[in-house]
DNA sequence: CTGAAAGCGCTAACAG
DNA sequence: CTGTTAGCGCTTTCAG
């Protein structure tokens, strides 16, 4: 049934029907007639026709690198909750860590198929900036700050600093670092800086020799932990940029007879489920992923309402979760997921 | 720029432009002209106008209960990969385990906003069947079989049987069961049946007293393991319907001095990352989530092409992953994620 | 407050 | 192979 048929059925004009569904002026009498007719027929306006006519799709695109990563999934859950409340639909593109797909996804936006975009950040190239700047629709970057654009991110530097400082406060003096590519500003650069902040505050000098770079997975953590520990045998604590890497490092320790925390303390950022239940529960820093997703969605909705407001950026705090990998005795409660 | 302006720019008719973008008859000469004009202007047909006109949106809706569950996320990754190849967009609804939201999502489909649906299954009520049957668009159920509809599912019964049989083959004779609600046909009913199959094959009689039901999370696993072991103190092995539950059980054992596998063997279904790195690596059954997602998407695309074909259902196999929780020595390789 | 009318940008007959 | 034409279903002036 279309609006013409429905209007005839309800005995009103098409315009009245349109006003009913869009909150325009309407006499009580017509409103009641239309309401009854809608209940009787189940008529709903065609979204496609509305999209064509109004040039708004009420759809938001979320672009992310890897859905099966716990952090991404949680952020999308947050986004989804807010969008749903507001009657927006969520279009998802998983780029599977393929930068060219990310670019392709952004280019797709020029087809105006969505009202706004949330981009879960990874590595930004100049090409990203070019495309993002040329976009005429609201964009929110989630996961790192990005000058000139709205963003919601975590205090990665503070998180890394807190995790490292926690180990140094326990008397460790030879800290190692297992990080990720510095091209990733949040997990790479900022967490490295936070690590170094903690060292300096403790009167230590960061040494590049005591740092290795790994890919974003457990296996890389295992390998790089091996390479680092073989080279720098006297480390007494190790900060890892992500839980996955730390878990890989933990596996390495387990299979090579290195006792955690006695011989080597371990701390990371991310507070993943796997880390909480690992063979030595992993001290980690909890970031508020779901909340970040919610805020990003809210920020986008505000932008949709007021397209010309100044870009704003929001940085969320963190919670250190001390566990056995730094010699802390976690309360039982602590391990259950939020 | 719209098709009229573009056609004028290229010096051809609107129909020729439409044919160019939709693969109709066209002389080489016009094709070349349009191609050049498209390259010069970046013109792309409006998707909304196409949707309105053709009544196809090239969008597929995925409804799922919890995005941050590893299995869901992997299935969506598979779906996403196939849809992307085929030029379909993926609309996502996360019901957050709220059945009423699931129903609401299905009702939303009556607005024809998508071409097809993939429903990641949980608990089906009669209301589900009513709505699903009334839908005129292709549906694929992912995660369990559902008579009368296309589905892609796992051999949950076989998986549970294999995990249980593995422990019995090691000489254990007093098996316990930690399951989930039977309303969930896949993880609840079928895995329980598989557990009982294994017992019968080993000449044992399943006893309801040796079985507890838990929610889908670690904490419930912890609690129900506690309650079960307190009641049935002589259990020598425990099958858990999900890895999360098994990990909870493992935590219980750890905090109560029960040695795994010596005092109690543990096996589950799901092969999660957390299980692989748990303090005793968890024997589990790997299900092919990503593949299931891919197949579901492919099945939906076939249905989109041939709406009146018979519903088909596909059941995927599984791989038992023996690890330390059943006294097996996993090769190091085994723990890294796929 | 109301209805008529003019499109939004595109596709698919249809008649050449 | 090609162009003309008639809408897809809706919103939004505009004149009452």
mmCIF file of C-alpha atoms in Angstrom, chain A residues 11-310:
data_model
loop_
_atom_site.group_PDB
_atom_site.id
_atom_site.type_symbol
_atom_site.label_atom_id
_atom_site.label_comp_id
_atom_site.label_asym_id
_atom_site.label_seq_id
_atom_site.Cartn_x
_atom_site.Cartn_y
_atom_site.Cartn_z
ATOM 1 C CA UNK A 11 -10.328 9.726 3.630
ATOM 2 C CA UNK A 12 -7.673 12.420 3.823
ATOM 3 C CA UNK A 13 -5.151 13.939 1.465
ATOM 4 C CA UNK A 14 -1.643 12.640 0.830
ATOM 5 C CA UNK A 15 -0.253 15.767 2.411
ATOM 6 C CA UNK A 16 -2.153 15.085 5.613
ATOM 7 C CA UNK A 17 -0.717 11.599 5.752
ATOM 8 C CA UNK A 18 2.750 12.932 5.243
ATOM 9 C CA UNK A 19 2.229 15.478 7.980
ATOM 10 C CA UNK A 20 0.986 12.807 10.312
ATOM 11 C CA UNK A 21 4.147 10.766 9.924
ATOM 12 C CA UNK A 22 6.431 13.775 10.055
ATOM 13 C CA UNK A 23 4.876 15.822 12.799
ATOM 14 C CA UNK A 24 3.367 18.683 10.858
ATOM 15 C CA UNK A 25 0.247 20.727 11.558
ATOM 16 C CA UNK A 26 -2.821 18.565 11.581
ATOM 17 C CA UNK A 27 -6.270 18.840 13.101
ATOM 18 C CA UNK A 28 -7.096 16.412 15.854
ATOM 19 C CA UNK A 29 -9.826 14.913 13.788
ATOM 20 C CA UNK A 30 -7.569 14.003 10.874
ATOM 21 C CA UNK A 31 -4.915 12.800 13.197
ATOM 22 C CA UNK A 32 -7.374 10.362 14.717
ATOM 23 C CA UNK A 33 -8.620 9.196 11.326
ATOM 24 C CA UNK A 34 -5.113 8.521 10.126
ATOM 25 C CA UNK A 35 -4.117 6.827 13.324
ATOM 26 C CA UNK A 36 -7.035 4.447 13.046
ATOM 27 C CA UNK A 37 -6.339 3.738 9.400
ATOM 28 C CA UNK A 38 -2.679 3.092 10.110
ATOM 29 C CA UNK A 39 -3.557 0.665 12.858
ATOM 30 C CA UNK A 40 -6.016 -1.103 10.600
ATOM 31 C CA UNK A 41 -3.804 -1.400 7.549
ATOM 32 C CA UNK A 42 -0.327 -1.451 9.030
ATOM 33 C CA UNK A 43 0.684 1.181 6.511
ATOM 34 C CA UNK A 44 4.194 2.601 6.892
ATOM 35 C CA UNK A 45 5.766 5.143 4.563
ATOM 36 C CA UNK A 46 8.347 3.764 2.168
ATOM 37 C CA UNK A 47 11.798 4.497 3.483
ATOM 38 C CA UNK A 48 13.277 4.499 0.009
ATOM 39 C CA UNK A 49 10.852 7.098 -1.235
ATOM 40 C CA UNK A 50 11.584 9.202 1.820
ATOM 41 C CA UNK A 51 15.294 8.844 1.237
ATOM 42 C CA UNK A 52 14.989 9.959 -2.341
ATOM 43 C CA UNK A 53 12.774 12.845 -1.518
ATOM 44 C CA UNK A 54 14.452 14.155 1.634
ATOM 45 C CA UNK A 55 17.997 13.191 0.759
ATOM 46 C CA UNK A 56 18.463 11.742 4.171
ATOM 47 C CA UNK A 57 18.848 8.010 4.615
ATOM 48 C CA UNK A 58 18.819 7.741 8.379
ATOM 49 C CA UNK A 59 21.670 5.332 7.978
ATOM 50 C CA UNK A 60 25.105 5.639 9.535
ATOM 51 C CA UNK A 61 28.157 3.831 8.245
ATOM 52 C CA UNK A 62 30.640 2.268 10.617
ATOM 53 C CA UNK A 63 34.003 1.373 9.132
ATOM 54 C CA UNK A 64 36.251 -0.841 11.219
ATOM 55 C CA UNK A 65 39.397 -2.899 10.749
ATOM 56 C CA UNK A 66 38.456 -6.171 12.417
ATOM 57 C CA UNK A 67 35.120 -7.062 13.843
ATOM 58 C CA UNK A 68 36.358 -10.090 15.715
ATOM 59 C CA UNK A 69 38.592 -7.976 17.869
ATOM 60 C CA UNK A 70 37.062 -7.564 21.277
ATOM 61 C CA UNK A 71 37.599 -3.822 21.330
ATOM 62 C CA UNK A 72 35.965 -3.215 17.941
ATOM 63 C CA UNK A 73 33.018 -5.417 18.733
ATOM 64 C CA UNK A 74 32.382 -3.587 21.991
ATOM 65 C CA UNK A 75 32.609 -0.184 20.364
ATOM 66 C CA UNK A 76 30.108 -1.248 17.723
ATOM 67 C CA UNK A 77 27.786 -2.480 20.443
ATOM 68 C CA UNK A 78 27.873 0.965 21.969
ATOM 69 C CA UNK A 79 27.278 2.645 18.639
ATOM 70 C CA UNK A 80 24.461 0.274 17.846
ATOM 71 C CA UNK A 81 22.663 0.969 21.110
ATOM 72 C CA UNK A 82 22.617 4.718 20.536
ATOM 73 C CA UNK A 83 21.721 4.586 16.872
ATOM 74 C CA UNK A 84 18.867 2.256 17.580
ATOM 75 C CA UNK A 85 17.425 4.621 20.170
ATOM 76 C CA UNK A 86 17.498 7.376 17.614
ATOM 77 C CA UNK A 87 15.966 5.442 14.778
ATOM 78 C CA UNK A 88 19.108 5.276 12.710
ATOM 79 C CA UNK A 89 20.259 2.157 10.955
ATOM 80 C CA UNK A 90 23.793 0.875 11.168
ATOM 81 C CA UNK A 91 25.659 -0.042 8.012
ATOM 82 C CA UNK A 92 28.840 -1.973 8.651
ATOM 83 C CA UNK A 93 32.013 -2.326 6.643
ATOM 84 C CA UNK A 94 34.715 -4.625 7.948
ATOM 85 C CA UNK A 95 37.905 -3.793 6.118
ATOM 86 C CA UNK A 96 39.693 -6.877 7.439
ATOM 87 C CA UNK A 97 42.760 -4.732 8.087
ATOM 88 C CA UNK A 98 43.024 -3.954 4.416
ATOM 89 C CA UNK A 99 43.834 -0.302 3.997
ATOM 90 C CA UNK A 100 42.726 -0.249 0.372
ATOM 91 C CA UNK A 101 39.298 -1.482 1.432
ATOM 92 C CA UNK A 102 39.175 1.308 3.959
ATOM 93 C CA UNK A 103 39.848 3.850 1.238
ATOM 94 C CA UNK A 104 37.289 2.188 -1.008
ATOM 95 C CA UNK A 105 34.737 2.364 1.781
ATOM 96 C CA UNK A 106 35.363 6.052 2.262
ATOM 97 C CA UNK A 107 35.026 6.674 -1.424
ATOM 98 C CA UNK A 108 31.731 4.876 -1.408
ATOM 99 C CA UNK A 109 30.501 7.668 0.801
ATOM 100 C CA UNK A 110 30.520 10.037 -2.079
ATOM 101 C CA UNK A 111 27.422 8.233 -3.254
ATOM 102 C CA UNK A 112 25.529 9.810 -0.328
ATOM 103 C CA UNK A 113 24.265 6.508 0.753
ATOM 104 C CA UNK A 114 24.515 7.400 4.432
ATOM 105 C CA UNK A 115 24.015 10.468 6.603
ATOM 106 C CA UNK A 116 27.223 10.122 8.576
ATOM 107 C CA UNK A 117 30.250 7.967 9.278
ATOM 108 C CA UNK A 118 32.036 6.598 12.287
ATOM 109 C CA UNK A 119 35.523 5.468 11.411
ATOM 110 C CA UNK A 120 37.213 3.175 13.872
ATOM 111 C CA UNK A 121 40.740 4.280 13.463
ATOM 112 C CA UNK A 122 43.841 2.454 12.541
ATOM 113 C CA UNK A 123 46.566 4.016 10.491
ATOM 114 C CA UNK A 124 45.874 7.314 8.796
ATOM 115 C CA UNK A 125 47.617 8.177 5.558
ATOM 116 C CA UNK A 126 47.547 11.491 3.702
ATOM 117 C CA UNK A 127 45.043 9.834 1.398
ATOM 118 C CA UNK A 128 42.733 9.366 4.341
ATOM 119 C CA UNK A 129 42.878 13.030 5.122
ATOM 120 C CA UNK A 130 42.216 14.014 1.541
ATOM 121 C CA UNK A 131 39.139 11.870 1.280
ATOM 122 C CA UNK A 132 37.852 12.693 4.744
ATOM 123 C CA UNK A 133 38.214 16.394 4.088
ATOM 124 C CA UNK A 134 36.369 16.178 0.811
ATOM 125 C CA UNK A 135 33.433 14.432 2.420
ATOM 126 C CA UNK A 136 30.502 16.667 3.016
ATOM 127 C CA UNK A 137 28.972 14.496 5.670
ATOM 128 C CA UNK A 138 29.640 14.370 9.398
ATOM 129 C CA UNK A 139 32.475 12.110 10.453
ATOM 130 C CA UNK A 140 33.528 10.913 13.874
ATOM 131 C CA UNK A 141 36.874 9.208 14.331
ATOM 132 C CA UNK A 142 36.774 6.582 17.044
ATOM 133 C CA UNK A 143 39.914 5.348 18.754
ATOM 134 C CA UNK A 144 42.323 8.196 18.246
ATOM 135 C CA UNK A 145 42.442 11.957 18.045
ATOM 136 C CA UNK A 146 42.573 13.378 14.561
ATOM 137 C CA UNK A 147 43.025 17.134 14.254
ATOM 138 C CA UNK A 148 40.250 18.911 12.442
ATOM 139 C CA UNK A 149 37.723 16.142 13.007
ATOM 140 C CA UNK A 150 35.423 15.008 15.747
ATOM 141 C CA UNK A 151 36.891 12.161 17.705
ATOM 142 C CA UNK A 152 36.393 9.942 20.693
ATOM 143 C CA UNK A 153 39.491 8.258 21.989
ATOM 144 C CA UNK A 154 41.128 6.751 25.022
ATOM 145 C CA UNK A 155 43.919 8.105 27.120
ATOM 146 C CA UNK A 156 46.343 5.590 25.679
ATOM 147 C CA UNK A 157 49.359 7.438 26.910
ATOM 148 C CA UNK A 158 48.053 7.651 30.440
ATOM 149 C CA UNK A 159 47.018 4.002 30.332
ATOM 150 C CA UNK A 160 50.451 2.824 29.280
ATOM 151 C CA UNK A 161 52.067 5.075 31.837
ATOM 152 C CA UNK A 162 49.877 3.698 34.620
ATOM 153 C CA UNK A 163 50.542 0.070 33.697
ATOM 154 C CA UNK A 164 54.278 0.641 33.520
ATOM 155 C CA UNK A 165 54.405 2.761 36.652
ATOM 156 C CA UNK A 166 52.590 0.009 38.505
ATOM 157 C CA UNK A 167 55.465 -2.380 37.814
ATOM 158 C CA UNK A 168 58.135 0.181 38.597
ATOM 159 C CA UNK A 169 56.419 0.972 41.873
ATOM 160 C CA UNK A 170 56.993 -2.640 42.817
ATOM 161 C CA UNK A 171 60.702 -2.118 42.556
ATOM 162 C CA UNK A 172 61.376 -3.326 39.034
ATOM 163 C CA UNK A 173 64.122 -1.359 37.328
ATOM 164 C CA UNK A 174 64.785 -3.026 33.989
ATOM 165 C CA UNK A 175 61.600 -2.617 31.960
ATOM 166 C CA UNK A 176 61.138 -3.966 28.455
ATOM 167 C CA UNK A 177 58.640 -2.805 25.855
ATOM 168 C CA UNK A 178 56.639 -4.766 23.313
ATOM 169 C CA UNK A 179 54.714 -2.386 21.128
ATOM 170 C CA UNK A 180 53.013 -2.047 17.794
ATOM 171 C CA UNK A 181 53.797 0.088 14.787
ATOM 172 C CA UNK A 182 54.130 3.787 15.545
ATOM 173 C CA UNK A 183 51.993 4.470 12.513
ATOM 174 C CA UNK A 184 49.129 3.608 14.791
ATOM 175 C CA UNK A 185 48.982 6.763 16.859
ATOM 176 C CA UNK A 186 46.861 5.357 19.661
ATOM 177 C CA UNK A 187 48.184 1.871 20.322
ATOM 178 C CA UNK A 188 51.590 2.525 18.794
ATOM 179 C CA UNK A 189 52.879 5.990 19.457
ATOM 180 C CA UNK A 190 50.865 7.043 22.490
ATOM 181 C CA UNK A 191 51.342 3.837 24.411
ATOM 182 C CA UNK A 192 55.049 4.007 23.769
ATOM 183 C CA UNK A 193 55.123 7.545 25.038
ATOM 184 C CA UNK A 194 53.222 6.543 28.124
ATOM 185 C CA UNK A 195 55.712 3.773 28.763
ATOM 186 C CA UNK A 196 58.561 6.256 28.467
ATOM 187 C CA UNK A 197 56.783 8.783 30.681
ATOM 188 C CA UNK A 198 56.673 6.211 33.446
ATOM 189 C CA UNK A 199 60.344 5.402 33.056
ATOM 190 C CA UNK A 200 61.359 9.027 33.229
ATOM 191 C CA UNK A 201 59.224 9.653 36.263
ATOM 192 C CA UNK A 202 61.031 6.774 37.941
ATOM 193 C CA UNK A 203 64.407 8.191 36.978
ATOM 194 C CA UNK A 204 65.073 5.575 34.294
ATOM 195 C CA UNK A 205 66.242 6.165 30.770
ATOM 196 C CA UNK A 206 64.210 4.515 27.986
ATOM 197 C CA UNK A 207 66.418 2.415 25.760
ATOM 198 C CA UNK A 208 65.463 1.510 22.188
ATOM 199 C CA UNK A 209 67.324 -1.750 22.619
ATOM 200 C CA UNK A 210 64.831 -2.872 25.185
ATOM 201 C CA UNK A 211 61.891 -2.431 22.830
ATOM 202 C CA UNK A 212 60.488 -4.617 20.073
ATOM 203 C CA UNK A 213 57.610 -4.062 17.696
ATOM 204 C CA UNK A 214 55.039 -6.786 17.082
ATOM 205 C CA UNK A 215 51.937 -7.286 14.981
ATOM 206 C CA UNK A 216 48.533 -7.121 16.677
ATOM 207 C CA UNK A 217 48.274 -10.766 17.693
ATOM 208 C CA UNK A 218 49.335 -13.352 20.217
ATOM 209 C CA UNK A 219 51.699 -15.166 17.936
ATOM 210 C CA UNK A 220 53.642 -11.985 17.249
ATOM 211 C CA UNK A 221 53.746 -11.376 20.983
ATOM 212 C CA UNK A 222 55.237 -14.802 21.492
ATOM 213 C CA UNK A 223 57.907 -14.294 18.863
ATOM 214 C CA UNK A 224 58.860 -10.769 19.794
ATOM 215 C CA UNK A 225 58.969 -11.624 23.460
ATOM 216 C CA UNK A 226 61.381 -14.398 22.544
ATOM 217 C CA UNK A 227 63.561 -12.136 20.487
ATOM 218 C CA UNK A 228 63.571 -9.380 23.095
ATOM 219 C CA UNK A 229 64.300 -11.638 26.028
ATOM 220 C CA UNK A 230 67.056 -13.418 24.133
ATOM 221 C CA UNK A 231 68.698 -10.095 23.415
ATOM 222 C CA UNK A 232 68.088 -8.401 26.763
ATOM 223 C CA UNK A 233 68.248 -11.231 29.227
ATOM 224 C CA UNK A 234 68.089 -9.124 32.371
ATOM 225 C CA UNK A 235 64.648 -7.560 31.953
ATOM 226 C CA UNK A 236 62.554 -7.780 35.067
ATOM 227 C CA UNK A 237 59.294 -6.422 33.724
ATOM 228 C CA UNK A 238 57.638 -6.062 30.364
ATOM 229 C CA UNK A 239 54.988 -3.645 29.180
ATOM 230 C CA UNK A 240 52.961 -4.775 26.172
ATOM 231 C CA UNK A 241 50.894 -2.407 24.069
ATOM 232 C CA UNK A 242 48.016 -4.868 23.760
ATOM 233 C CA UNK A 243 46.655 -7.786 25.719
ATOM 234 C CA UNK A 244 47.091 -10.100 22.741
ATOM 235 C CA UNK A 245 50.773 -9.373 22.613
ATOM 236 C CA UNK A 246 51.060 -9.809 26.366
ATOM 237 C CA UNK A 247 49.313 -13.152 26.188
ATOM 238 C CA UNK A 248 51.758 -14.254 23.520
ATOM 239 C CA UNK A 249 54.591 -13.119 25.770
ATOM 240 C CA UNK A 250 53.032 -15.027 28.638
ATOM 241 C CA UNK A 251 52.933 -18.178 26.534
ATOM 242 C CA UNK A 252 56.572 -17.666 25.738
ATOM 243 C CA UNK A 253 57.417 -17.374 29.417
ATOM 244 C CA UNK A 254 55.419 -20.461 30.192
ATOM 245 C CA UNK A 255 57.144 -22.555 27.571
ATOM 246 C CA UNK A 256 60.601 -21.299 28.537
ATOM 247 C CA UNK A 257 60.406 -21.599 32.268
ATOM 248 C CA UNK A 258 60.313 -17.898 32.969
ATOM 249 C CA UNK A 259 58.207 -17.315 36.058
ATOM 250 C CA UNK A 260 55.604 -14.562 35.950
ATOM 251 C CA UNK A 261 55.645 -12.377 37.985
ATOM 252 C CA UNK A 262 58.711 -13.544 39.933
ATOM 253 C CA UNK A 263 61.227 -13.403 37.080
ATOM 254 C CA UNK A 264 59.282 -11.084 34.839
ATOM 255 C CA UNK A 265 56.290 -8.892 35.530
ATOM 256 C CA UNK A 266 53.860 -8.336 32.694
ATOM 257 C CA UNK A 267 51.316 -5.579 32.120
ATOM 258 C CA UNK A 268 49.355 -4.429 29.103
ATOM 259 C CA UNK A 269 46.481 -2.316 27.854
ATOM 260 C CA UNK A 270 43.071 -3.592 26.839
ATOM 261 C CA UNK A 271 41.776 -5.750 29.685
ATOM 262 C CA UNK A 272 40.561 -8.526 27.418
ATOM 263 C CA UNK A 273 38.671 -11.551 28.576
ATOM 264 C CA UNK A 274 41.509 -13.816 27.522
ATOM 265 C CA UNK A 275 43.939 -11.822 29.649
ATOM 266 C CA UNK A 276 41.726 -12.096 32.707
ATOM 267 C CA UNK A 277 41.624 -15.875 32.572
ATOM 268 C CA UNK A 278 45.132 -16.467 31.272
ATOM 269 C CA UNK A 279 47.351 -18.910 33.089
ATOM 270 C CA UNK A 280 48.739 -15.991 35.003
ATOM 271 C CA UNK A 281 45.941 -13.420 35.101
ATOM 272 C CA UNK A 282 47.177 -10.403 33.261
ATOM 273 C CA UNK A 283 47.469 -6.965 34.792
ATOM 274 C CA UNK A 284 45.972 -4.658 32.237
ATOM 275 C CA UNK A 285 44.317 -1.304 31.767
ATOM 276 C CA UNK A 286 40.632 -1.297 31.076
ATOM 277 C CA UNK A 287 39.445 1.113 28.419
ATOM 278 C CA UNK A 288 35.792 1.986 28.096
ATOM 279 C CA UNK A 289 35.114 0.647 24.640
ATOM 280 C CA UNK A 290 31.365 0.408 24.782
ATOM 281 C CA UNK A 291 31.129 3.882 26.243
ATOM 282 C CA UNK A 292 33.428 5.228 23.555
ATOM 283 C CA UNK A 293 31.107 3.781 20.949
ATOM 284 C CA UNK A 294 28.113 5.371 22.580
ATOM 285 C CA UNK A 295 29.784 8.753 22.767
ATOM 286 C CA UNK A 296 30.909 8.585 19.169
ATOM 287 C CA UNK A 297 27.375 7.847 18.062
ATOM 288 C CA UNK A 298 25.995 10.662 20.187
ATOM 289 C CA UNK A 299 28.569 13.039 18.809
ATOM 290 C CA UNK A 300 27.630 12.047 15.297
ATOM 291 C CA UNK A 301 23.962 12.584 15.996
ATOM 292 C CA UNK A 302 24.694 16.056 17.335
ATOM 293 C CA UNK A 303 26.666 16.769 14.225
ATOM 294 C CA UNK A 304 23.767 15.569 12.130
ATOM 295 C CA UNK A 305 21.547 18.057 13.908
ATOM 296 C CA UNK A 306 24.084 20.892 13.745
ATOM 297 C CA UNK A 307 26.378 20.271 10.814
ATOM 298 C CA UNK A 308 28.420 23.404 11.258
ATOM 299 C CA UNK A 309 29.414 23.195 14.886
ATOM 300 C CA UNK A 310 33.106 23.145 15.748
#
